[in-house]
XYZ file of C-alpha atoms in Angstrom:
239
model
C -14.057 -7.770 1.900
C -13.000 -7.546 -1.583
C -10.232 -7.047 -4.279
C -10.750 -5.275 -7.533
C -8.937 -3.413 -10.029
C -9.995 -0.177 -11.028
C -11.388 0.851 -14.374
C -8.441 2.983 -15.353
C -5.906 0.189 -14.367
C -7.857 -2.015 -16.713
C -7.725 0.379 -19.386
C -4.215 0.942 -18.766
C -3.093 -2.459 -18.955
C -5.463 -4.558 -20.733
C -3.032 -7.134 -20.697
C -3.260 -7.486 -17.115
C -4.430 -10.754 -15.714
C -5.127 -10.950 -11.765
C -6.047 -14.097 -9.378
C -6.655 -13.884 -5.960
C -6.801 -16.520 -3.489
C -8.853 -16.194 0.246
C -8.327 -18.374 3.279
C -9.164 -18.551 6.999
C -7.310 -20.779 9.526
C -3.960 -19.981 8.710
C -1.582 -20.414 11.348
C 2.331 -20.298 11.596
C 3.167 -23.867 13.371
C 3.529 -25.484 10.018
C 6.562 -26.692 7.865
C 6.283 -25.936 4.212
C 9.815 -27.000 3.308
C 8.763 -30.149 1.509
C 6.070 -28.554 -0.255
C 7.997 -25.784 -1.311
C 11.115 -27.571 -2.978
C 9.585 -28.270 -6.058
C 8.780 -24.911 -6.920
C 12.613 -24.305 -6.034
C 13.627 -26.902 -8.469
C 11.809 -25.130 -10.923
C 13.477 -21.872 -10.398
C 16.909 -23.561 -10.112
C 15.895 -25.074 -13.802
C 14.791 -21.640 -15.396
C 17.654 -19.752 -13.979
C 20.176 -22.202 -15.262
C 19.065 -21.484 -18.293
C 19.330 -17.643 -18.417
C 19.062 -14.893 -15.983
C 15.641 -13.489 -14.794
C 16.052 -10.369 -16.710
C 15.358 -12.947 -19.714
C 12.390 -14.491 -18.196
C 9.103 -13.053 -20.461
C 7.250 -12.781 -16.840
C 9.947 -10.348 -16.029
C 10.453 -8.703 -19.187
C 6.806 -8.033 -19.303
C 6.815 -6.131 -15.541
C 9.937 -4.234 -16.759
C 7.473 -2.541 -19.856
C 4.888 -2.153 -17.694
C 6.793 -0.468 -15.234
C 8.453 1.902 -17.963
C 5.362 2.755 -19.226
C 4.283 4.111 -15.649
C 7.369 6.169 -15.729
C 9.681 4.163 -13.554
C 13.012 3.005 -14.117
C 12.745 -0.701 -14.093
C 16.282 -1.934 -12.982
C 15.626 1.024 -9.876
C 12.006 -0.332 -9.102
C 11.771 -4.160 -9.639
C 8.610 -6.260 -9.493
C 8.653 -8.633 -6.440
C 9.059 -11.910 -8.547
C 12.406 -10.369 -9.974
C 13.633 -9.178 -6.666
C 13.086 -12.993 -5.130
C 14.631 -14.502 -8.465
C 17.555 -12.220 -8.027
C 18.248 -13.150 -4.718
C 17.297 -16.669 -5.136
C 20.021 -17.041 -7.841
C 22.797 -15.209 -5.697
C 22.206 -16.843 -2.590
C 20.583 -20.161 -3.636
C 18.213 -19.952 -0.949
C 15.587 -17.419 0.498
C 15.435 -16.767 4.259
C 12.538 -18.354 6.112
C 9.959 -15.665 7.412
C 6.541 -17.221 7.919
C 5.334 -20.567 6.435
C 2.476 -18.694 4.248
C 5.194 -16.206 2.992
C 7.761 -18.884 2.399
C 5.293 -21.131 0.509
C 3.968 -17.830 -1.462
C 7.768 -16.942 -2.214
C 8.288 -20.352 -3.478
C 5.251 -20.225 -5.954
C 6.488 -16.850 -7.111
C 9.919 -17.957 -7.893
C 8.325 -21.152 -9.877
C 6.228 -19.089 -12.027
C 8.102 -15.685 -11.995
C 5.188 -13.830 -11.018
C 4.557 -11.569 -8.294
C 2.783 -12.885 -5.285
C 1.342 -10.592 -2.024
C 0.117 -12.178 0.875
C -1.956 -9.705 2.902
C -3.382 -10.166 6.739
C -7.232 -9.151 6.133
C -7.588 -8.132 9.709
C -5.544 -4.795 8.758
C -7.487 -3.837 5.682
C -10.644 -1.538 6.130
C -13.435 -2.674 3.550
C -11.281 -4.167 0.527
C -8.657 -3.567 -1.633
C -8.976 -1.598 -4.639
C -5.782 -1.866 -7.144
C -5.909 1.847 -8.314
C -3.710 5.179 -9.227
C -3.088 6.972 -5.787
C -3.917 10.211 -5.042
C -1.107 11.370 -3.342
C -3.544 11.287 0.157
C -2.862 7.421 1.156
C -0.794 6.373 3.687
C 1.830 4.003 3.353
C 3.603 2.404 6.427
C 7.192 0.930 5.617
C 8.014 -2.259 7.614
C 10.440 0.195 9.951
C 7.205 1.856 10.879
C 7.317 5.054 9.010
C 4.779 6.687 7.224
C 5.006 7.461 3.365
C 2.430 8.614 0.756
C 2.676 7.441 -2.947
C 2.840 9.766 -5.251
C -0.261 11.052 -7.251
C -0.934 8.436 -10.126
C 1.248 5.611 -8.456
C -0.155 2.444 -8.943
C -1.248 0.941 -5.125
C -3.360 -1.358 -3.556
C -6.011 1.468 -1.208
C -8.153 0.214 1.096
C -11.788 2.333 2.242
C -9.703 4.139 4.679
C -6.906 5.461 2.376
C -4.011 3.030 3.728
C -2.256 1.979 0.892
C -0.707 -1.175 0.910
C 1.629 -1.567 -1.843
C 3.982 0.895 -3.527
C 4.797 0.994 -6.913
C 1.707 -1.916 -7.871
C 3.971 -4.960 -7.388
C 7.182 -3.565 -5.941
C 6.773 -3.316 -2.382
C 4.288 -4.429 0.077
C 3.572 -2.459 3.411
C 4.489 -3.690 6.877
C 0.734 -2.610 8.122
C -0.683 -5.873 6.380
C 2.422 -8.308 6.078
C 1.436 -11.471 7.492
C 2.523 -12.270 10.910
C 2.527 -15.284 13.389
C -1.178 -13.888 14.912
C -2.507 -14.068 11.129
C -5.215 -16.720 10.175
C -7.584 -14.721 7.405
C -5.345 -13.670 4.710
C -5.840 -12.683 0.893
C -3.136 -13.396 -1.547
C -2.967 -11.502 -5.129
C -0.726 -12.752 -8.109
C -0.558 -10.406 -11.244
C 0.730 -10.676 -14.644
C 1.415 -8.987 -17.630
C 2.878 -11.509 -19.912
C 1.583 -12.756 -23.214
C 0.721 -16.666 -21.587
C -0.672 -14.884 -18.214
C -4.098 -15.854 -19.237
C -2.805 -19.180 -18.783
C -0.183 -18.954 -15.996
C -2.058 -17.111 -13.538
C -4.977 -19.588 -13.088
C -2.444 -22.452 -13.068
C -0.423 -20.487 -10.370
C -3.920 -20.116 -8.025
C -4.869 -23.386 -8.568
C -1.699 -24.751 -7.086
C -1.527 -22.428 -4.751
C -4.915 -23.549 -3.301
C -3.937 -26.770 -3.557
C -0.653 -26.367 -1.297
C -3.145 -24.006 1.175
C -5.246 -27.578 1.565
C -2.339 -29.701 2.182
C -0.758 -27.706 4.701
C -3.606 -26.091 6.699
C -7.334 -26.680 7.629
C -8.297 -24.258 5.240
C -11.204 -24.364 2.327
C -9.315 -21.294 0.172
C -11.648 -19.414 -2.298
C -9.947 -18.290 -5.434
C -10.831 -16.066 -8.519
C -9.418 -14.589 -11.856
C -10.164 -11.214 -12.075
C -10.675 -9.803 -15.588
C -11.895 -6.180 -17.020
C -15.514 -7.929 -17.400
C -15.281 -9.477 -13.805
C -12.811 -6.974 -11.739
C -14.084 -7.970 -8.484
C -13.636 -10.808 -6.016
C -15.789 -10.513 -2.843
C -14.444 -12.917 -0.036
C -16.640 -14.759 2.222
C -16.870 -13.898 5.776
C -14.480 -15.769 8.257
C -16.931 -18.265 9.619
C -18.441 -18.715 6.087
C -14.944 -19.666 4.922
C -14.346 -22.431 7.400
C -17.561 -23.997 6.279
C -16.702 -24.566 2.944
């Protein structure tokens, strides 16, 4: 099992910094409220100084979406959507402890964070331009086909686990109560991403260790080191 970004992605987006966390042993009977609160506090403090649209992390993703031919106020990266909702409503709905934690971290860093159930992924994930033949399952169970050239998370079975890169995840590999083995991905394109993404990854791995009996494996991906190969579940449990 692996995640990698294609050569085409690195060529078109050399400013990209990506981080990954793999953990086995996640279960739903955990409260993350206390651990998430400091991340919420950071987001509140940043939003008090100005709207999310002014954050350098969000502006960078807007430029990236524009370069991909997408209208950035129509298709927002996941962290911008979370920040908008958090600013307007003052809270986020509870979904699953892992998702709630990832959302809190995403708010604090203003960086998109995706969590995927590895049992629903075949072979591995490549972040790459779509061919147009991939199948994407919505949360409502419908099937869509990403447009040719659209950046997606594609597995070896031709299933797309994201639309428009960091805009929307698939319902197929969404984390649920039965999920135990997860891949968490954070991606950023702003100027200080080279420092911020590793900080986010280490913070998230630390929270996972504090909340679950897991030994997360982490990686920061680059053009020179584009692939993160995850240990088998039994190996991860022995770490």
